[in-house]
Amino acid sequence: MTEELDTSVRELADIPAVEVISRAAVMLMSSAAEKLGLADEDPTTSPRRDLDEARRVITALAGLVTASVEYLGPHAGPIREGLQSLQRAFKESSAHPDEPGKGPGEKYTGPVY
């Protein structure tokens, strides 16, 4: 068991930080898209749609992106664009959209219009 753990730790240690951060961002983006119902033909009737959960995941993504943007290099642009797309999709999905600057993650990214 210890040998297996040591192998896992060494493998994780070999992965560059930018890749770990990027993978985490992609996982959060995927989760947010699912929770917005974007994986279904009609997001408004998606059984997976949960805007409260989507808000939490988008906010976590915004915090991660904001805190790590300087380390992401060429990955920063596409990840930021993905985050903004999810923030806009959240606004469009919401029956009562948040005021600019009050939406998910906007305390980290600033208002998204």
Short mmCIF file of N, CA and C in Angstrom, two decimals:
data_model
loop_
_atom_site.label_atom_id
_atom_site.label_comp_id
_atom_site.label_asym_id
_atom_site.label_seq_id
_atom_site.Cartn_x
_atom_site.Cartn_y
_atom_site.Cartn_z
N MET A 1 0.83 -1.19 0.00
CA MET A 1 0.00 0.00 0.00
C MET A 1 0.87 1.25 0.00
N THR A 2 1.93 1.28 0.81
CA THR A 2 2.81 2.44 0.87
C THR A 2 3.50 2.66 -0.46
N GLU A 3 3.91 1.59 -1.11
CA GLU A 3 4.56 1.70 -2.41
C GLU A 3 3.62 2.31 -3.44
N GLU A 4 2.34 1.90 -3.43
CA GLU A 4 1.35 2.47 -4.35
C GLU A 4 1.15 3.95 -4.08
N LEU A 5 1.07 4.34 -2.83
CA LEU A 5 0.91 5.73 -2.45
C LEU A 5 2.11 6.54 -2.91
N ASP A 6 3.31 6.03 -2.70
CA ASP A 6 4.52 6.74 -3.12
C ASP A 6 4.52 6.96 -4.62
N THR A 7 4.08 5.98 -5.39
CA THR A 7 4.02 6.12 -6.85
C THR A 7 3.04 7.22 -7.23
N SER A 8 1.87 7.25 -6.60
CA SER A 8 0.86 8.27 -6.89
C SER A 8 1.37 9.66 -6.55
N VAL A 9 2.02 9.79 -5.43
CA VAL A 9 2.55 11.08 -5.01
C VAL A 9 3.63 11.54 -5.98
N ARG A 10 4.51 10.66 -6.36
CA ARG A 10 5.57 11.03 -7.30
C ARG A 10 4.98 11.44 -8.64
N GLU A 11 3.97 10.72 -9.10
CA GLU A 11 3.37 11.07 -10.38
C GLU A 11 2.72 12.44 -10.31
N LEU A 12 2.01 12.73 -9.24
CA LEU A 12 1.39 14.04 -9.07
C LEU A 12 2.45 15.13 -8.97
N ALA A 13 3.55 14.83 -8.32
CA ALA A 13 4.63 15.80 -8.18
C ALA A 13 5.27 16.12 -9.52
N ASP A 14 5.19 15.20 -10.47
CA ASP A 14 5.78 15.41 -11.78
C ASP A 14 4.91 16.27 -12.70
N ILE A 15 3.66 16.49 -12.33
CA ILE A 15 2.75 17.27 -13.18
C ILE A 15 2.97 18.75 -12.89
N PRO A 16 3.22 19.55 -13.93
CA PRO A 16 3.42 20.99 -13.73
C PRO A 16 2.17 21.65 -13.12
N ALA A 17 2.39 22.64 -12.29
CA ALA A 17 1.30 23.34 -11.61
C ALA A 17 0.27 23.88 -12.60
N VAL A 18 0.72 24.43 -13.71
CA VAL A 18 -0.21 24.99 -14.69
C VAL A 18 -1.18 23.92 -15.20
N GLU A 19 -0.71 22.70 -15.32
CA GLU A 19 -1.57 21.62 -15.77
C GLU A 19 -2.58 21.23 -14.69
N VAL A 20 -2.15 21.21 -13.45
CA VAL A 20 -3.06 20.90 -12.35
C VAL A 20 -4.15 21.96 -12.26
N ILE A 21 -3.76 23.22 -12.33
CA ILE A 21 -4.71 24.33 -12.26
C ILE A 21 -5.67 24.27 -13.45
N SER A 22 -5.13 24.04 -14.65
CA SER A 22 -5.97 23.97 -15.85
C SER A 22 -6.96 22.83 -15.76
N ARG A 23 -6.52 21.67 -15.29
CA ARG A 23 -7.43 20.53 -15.15
C ARG A 23 -8.55 20.83 -14.15
N ALA A 24 -8.19 21.47 -13.05
CA ALA A 24 -9.20 21.84 -12.05
C ALA A 24 -10.20 22.82 -12.66
N ALA A 25 -9.71 23.79 -13.43
CA ALA A 25 -10.60 24.77 -14.07
C ALA A 25 -11.55 24.08 -15.05
N VAL A 26 -11.03 23.16 -15.85
CA VAL A 26 -11.87 22.44 -16.81
C VAL A 26 -12.93 21.61 -16.08
N MET A 27 -12.56 21.00 -14.98
CA MET A 27 -13.53 20.21 -14.21
C MET A 27 -14.63 21.12 -13.66
N LEU A 28 -14.26 22.28 -13.13
CA LEU A 28 -15.25 23.22 -12.63
C LEU A 28 -16.13 23.75 -13.75
N MET A 29 -15.55 24.02 -14.92
CA MET A 29 -16.34 24.49 -16.06
C MET A 29 -17.34 23.43 -16.50
N SER A 30 -16.90 22.20 -16.55
CA SER A 30 -17.79 21.10 -16.95
C SER A 30 -18.93 20.94 -15.95
N SER A 31 -18.61 21.02 -14.68
CA SER A 31 -19.64 20.91 -13.65
C SER A 31 -20.65 22.04 -13.77
N ALA A 32 -20.17 23.25 -13.96
CA ALA A 32 -21.07 24.40 -14.08
C ALA A 32 -21.98 24.25 -15.30
N ALA A 33 -21.42 23.82 -16.41
CA ALA A 33 -22.22 23.63 -17.63
C ALA A 33 -23.32 22.59 -17.39
N GLU A 34 -22.97 21.50 -16.73
CA GLU A 34 -23.97 20.47 -16.41
C GLU A 34 -25.06 21.04 -15.51
N LYS A 35 -24.66 21.81 -14.50
CA LYS A 35 -25.62 22.34 -13.54
C LYS A 35 -26.47 23.46 -14.14
N LEU A 36 -26.01 24.04 -15.24
CA LEU A 36 -26.81 25.01 -15.98
C LEU A 36 -27.72 24.32 -17.00
N GLY A 37 -27.54 23.02 -17.16
CA GLY A 37 -28.35 22.26 -18.10
C GLY A 37 -27.87 22.36 -19.53
N LEU A 38 -26.68 22.88 -19.74
CA LEU A 38 -26.17 23.13 -21.09
C LEU A 38 -25.84 21.86 -21.87
N ALA A 39 -25.75 20.74 -21.20
CA ALA A 39 -25.45 19.49 -21.88
C ALA A 39 -26.70 18.89 -22.53
N ASP A 40 -27.86 19.42 -22.18
CA ASP A 40 -29.12 18.91 -22.72
C ASP A 40 -29.63 19.78 -23.86
N GLU A 41 -30.49 19.19 -24.67
CA GLU A 41 -31.04 19.91 -25.82
C GLU A 41 -31.78 21.17 -25.37
N ASP A 42 -32.56 21.04 -24.30
CA ASP A 42 -33.29 22.18 -23.76
C ASP A 42 -32.87 22.38 -22.30
N PRO A 43 -31.97 23.33 -22.05
CA PRO A 43 -31.47 23.53 -20.69
C PRO A 43 -32.57 23.82 -19.66
N THR A 44 -33.66 24.45 -20.08
CA THR A 44 -34.71 24.82 -19.12
C THR A 44 -35.44 23.60 -18.56
N THR A 45 -35.42 22.48 -19.27
CA THR A 45 -36.09 21.27 -18.79
C THR A 45 -35.10 20.19 -18.35
N SER A 46 -33.83 20.54 -18.27
CA SER A 46 -32.82 19.57 -17.89
C SER A 46 -33.05 19.08 -16.46
N PRO A 47 -33.02 17.76 -16.26
CA PRO A 47 -33.16 17.24 -14.89
C PRO A 47 -31.93 17.53 -14.02
N ARG A 48 -30.82 17.89 -14.66
CA ARG A 48 -29.59 18.20 -13.92
C ARG A 48 -29.45 19.68 -13.60
N ARG A 49 -30.34 20.48 -14.09
CA ARG A 49 -30.24 21.93 -13.89
C ARG A 49 -30.44 22.28 -12.42
N ASP A 50 -29.48 23.02 -11.87
CA ASP A 50 -29.53 23.44 -10.48
C ASP A 50 -28.74 24.75 -10.39
N LEU A 51 -29.45 25.86 -10.48
CA LEU A 51 -28.79 27.16 -10.53
C LEU A 51 -28.05 27.51 -9.24
N ASP A 52 -28.55 27.05 -8.11
CA ASP A 52 -27.85 27.31 -6.85
C ASP A 52 -26.48 26.63 -6.86
N GLU A 53 -26.44 25.38 -7.30
CA GLU A 53 -25.18 24.66 -7.40
C GLU A 53 -24.29 25.29 -8.47
N ALA A 54 -24.87 25.70 -9.59
CA ALA A 54 -24.09 26.34 -10.66
C ALA A 54 -23.43 27.61 -10.15
N ARG A 55 -24.16 28.39 -9.36
CA ARG A 55 -23.59 29.63 -8.79
C ARG A 55 -22.35 29.31 -7.96
N ARG A 56 -22.42 28.27 -7.15
CA ARG A 56 -21.29 27.91 -6.29
C ARG A 56 -20.07 27.48 -7.11
N VAL A 57 -20.31 26.67 -8.12
CA VAL A 57 -19.20 26.18 -8.94
C VAL A 57 -18.59 27.32 -9.76
N ILE A 58 -19.42 28.18 -10.31
CA ILE A 58 -18.90 29.32 -11.09
C ILE A 58 -18.10 30.25 -10.19
N THR A 59 -18.56 30.48 -8.98
CA THR A 59 -17.82 31.33 -8.05
C THR A 59 -16.47 30.70 -7.70
N ALA A 60 -16.46 29.39 -7.47
CA ALA A 60 -15.19 28.70 -7.18
C ALA A 60 -14.24 28.80 -8.37
N LEU A 61 -14.77 28.64 -9.57
CA LEU A 61 -13.96 28.77 -10.79
C LEU A 61 -13.39 30.18 -10.90
N ALA A 62 -14.22 31.18 -10.65
CA ALA A 62 -13.75 32.57 -10.72
C ALA A 62 -12.63 32.83 -9.72
N GLY A 63 -12.75 32.28 -8.52
CA GLY A 63 -11.70 32.44 -7.52
C GLY A 63 -10.40 31.78 -7.96
N LEU A 64 -10.51 30.57 -8.50
CA LEU A 64 -9.33 29.86 -8.98
C LEU A 64 -8.65 30.62 -10.11
N VAL A 65 -9.45 31.06 -11.07
CA VAL A 65 -8.89 31.77 -12.23
C VAL A 65 -8.24 33.08 -11.80
N THR A 66 -8.92 33.82 -10.96
CA THR A 66 -8.38 35.11 -10.51
C THR A 66 -7.08 34.93 -9.73
N ALA A 67 -7.05 33.92 -8.87
CA ALA A 67 -5.86 33.69 -8.05
C ALA A 67 -4.69 33.15 -8.84
N SER A 68 -4.95 32.48 -9.95
CA SER A 68 -3.87 31.80 -10.67
C SER A 68 -3.61 32.33 -12.07
N VAL A 69 -4.27 33.40 -12.47
CA VAL A 69 -4.16 33.88 -13.85
C VAL A 69 -2.71 34.16 -14.25
N GLU A 70 -1.91 34.65 -13.33
CA GLU A 70 -0.52 34.98 -13.68
C GLU A 70 0.32 33.74 -14.00
N TYR A 71 -0.14 32.58 -13.56
CA TYR A 71 0.61 31.35 -13.79
C TYR A 71 0.11 30.56 -15.00
N LEU A 72 -1.02 30.95 -15.55
CA LEU A 72 -1.65 30.16 -16.60
C LEU A 72 -1.08 30.40 -18.00
N GLY A 73 -0.34 31.47 -18.17
CA GLY A 73 0.28 31.74 -19.47
C GLY A 73 -0.75 31.74 -20.59
N PRO A 74 -0.48 31.01 -21.67
CA PRO A 74 -1.39 31.01 -22.82
C PRO A 74 -2.75 30.34 -22.53
N HIS A 75 -2.84 29.63 -21.42
CA HIS A 75 -4.11 29.00 -21.04
C HIS A 75 -5.09 30.01 -20.43
N ALA A 76 -4.59 31.14 -19.97
CA ALA A 76 -5.42 32.12 -19.26
C ALA A 76 -6.58 32.62 -20.11
N GLY A 77 -6.31 32.99 -21.35
CA GLY A 77 -7.35 33.55 -22.22
C GLY A 77 -8.53 32.62 -22.41
N PRO A 78 -8.30 31.40 -22.89
CA PRO A 78 -9.43 30.49 -23.08
C PRO A 78 -10.18 30.14 -21.79
N ILE A 79 -9.46 30.04 -20.69
CA ILE A 79 -10.12 29.72 -19.42
C ILE A 79 -10.98 30.90 -18.98
N ARG A 80 -10.46 32.10 -19.12
CA ARG A 80 -11.26 33.30 -18.76
C ARG A 80 -12.49 33.42 -19.65
N GLU A 81 -12.33 33.15 -20.95
CA GLU A 81 -13.47 33.20 -21.87
C GLU A 81 -14.53 32.17 -21.48
N GLY A 82 -14.08 30.98 -21.10
CA GLY A 82 -15.01 29.95 -20.66
C GLY A 82 -15.77 30.38 -19.41
N LEU A 83 -15.06 30.98 -18.48
CA LEU A 83 -15.68 31.48 -17.25
C LEU A 83 -16.73 32.54 -17.59
N GLN A 84 -16.38 33.49 -18.44
CA GLN A 84 -17.33 34.55 -18.80
C GLN A 84 -18.55 33.99 -19.53
N SER A 85 -18.34 32.99 -20.36
CA SER A 85 -19.47 32.35 -21.05
C SER A 85 -20.42 31.71 -20.05
N LEU A 86 -19.86 31.05 -19.04
CA LEU A 86 -20.70 30.44 -18.01
C LEU A 86 -21.42 31.49 -17.18
N GLN A 87 -20.75 32.59 -16.89
CA GLN A 87 -21.39 33.67 -16.13
C GLN A 87 -22.56 34.25 -16.94
N ARG A 88 -22.36 34.44 -18.24
CA ARG A 88 -23.44 34.96 -19.08
C ARG A 88 -24.59 33.95 -19.19
N ALA A 89 -24.24 32.67 -19.34
CA ALA A 89 -25.27 31.63 -19.42
C ALA A 89 -26.08 31.58 -18.12
N PHE A 90 -25.42 31.80 -17.00
CA PHE A 90 -26.14 31.83 -15.72
C PHE A 90 -27.15 32.98 -15.72
N LYS A 91 -26.71 34.16 -16.15
CA LYS A 91 -27.62 35.32 -16.19
C LYS A 91 -28.82 35.04 -17.09
N GLU A 92 -28.55 34.43 -18.24
CA GLU A 92 -29.64 34.12 -19.18
C GLU A 92 -30.59 33.07 -18.61
N SER A 93 -30.09 32.18 -17.78
CA SER A 93 -30.89 31.10 -17.21
C SER A 93 -31.73 31.55 -16.03
N SER A 94 -31.31 32.61 -15.39
CA SER A 94 -31.94 33.05 -14.16
C SER A 94 -33.25 33.79 -14.43
N ALA A 95 -34.28 33.44 -13.69
CA ALA A 95 -35.57 34.12 -13.81
C ALA A 95 -35.46 35.57 -13.33
N HIS A 96 -34.59 35.80 -12.35
CA HIS A 96 -34.36 37.13 -11.80
C HIS A 96 -32.86 37.38 -11.83
N PRO A 97 -32.33 37.85 -12.97
CA PRO A 97 -30.87 38.04 -13.08
C PRO A 97 -30.32 38.97 -12.00
N ASP A 98 -29.12 38.64 -11.55
CA ASP A 98 -28.43 39.45 -10.55
C ASP A 98 -28.04 40.79 -11.17
N GLU A 99 -27.90 41.79 -10.31
CA GLU A 99 -27.40 43.09 -10.76
C GLU A 99 -25.95 42.90 -11.22
N PRO A 100 -25.47 43.74 -12.15
CA PRO A 100 -24.07 43.64 -12.56
C PRO A 100 -23.14 43.73 -11.35
N GLY A 101 -22.21 42.81 -11.28
CA GLY A 101 -21.27 42.74 -10.16
C GLY A 101 -21.73 41.85 -9.04
N LYS A 102 -22.97 41.37 -9.08
CA LYS A 102 -23.53 40.53 -8.01
C LYS A 102 -23.73 39.09 -8.45
N GLY A 103 -23.44 38.77 -9.70
CA GLY A 103 -23.61 37.42 -10.22
C GLY A 103 -22.53 36.49 -9.72
N PRO A 104 -22.63 35.21 -10.08
CA PRO A 104 -21.64 34.23 -9.59
C PRO A 104 -20.22 34.58 -10.04
N GLY A 105 -19.34 34.69 -9.08
CA GLY A 105 -17.94 34.96 -9.34
C GLY A 105 -17.60 36.40 -9.67
N GLU A 106 -18.59 37.24 -9.79
CA GLU A 106 -18.32 38.62 -10.21
C GLU A 106 -17.60 39.44 -9.14
N LYS A 107 -17.61 38.98 -7.89
CA LYS A 107 -16.84 39.69 -6.88
C LYS A 107 -15.34 39.50 -7.14
N TYR A 108 -14.99 38.47 -7.92
CA TYR A 108 -13.59 38.22 -8.28
C TYR A 108 -13.24 38.75 -9.67
N THR A 109 -14.19 38.69 -10.60
CA THR A 109 -13.90 39.03 -11.99
C THR A 109 -14.37 40.42 -12.38
N GLY A 110 -15.24 41.01 -11.57
CA GLY A 110 -15.89 42.24 -11.95
C GLY A 110 -17.16 41.91 -12.73
N PRO A 111 -17.97 42.92 -13.02
CA PRO A 111 -19.26 42.70 -13.69
C PRO A 111 -19.10 42.06 -15.06
N VAL A 112 -20.04 41.19 -15.37
CA VAL A 112 -20.11 40.56 -16.68
C VAL A 112 -21.43 40.98 -17.30
N TYR A 113 -21.36 41.54 -18.50
CA TYR A 113 -22.58 42.04 -19.17
C TYR A 113 -22.97 41.14 -20.31
#
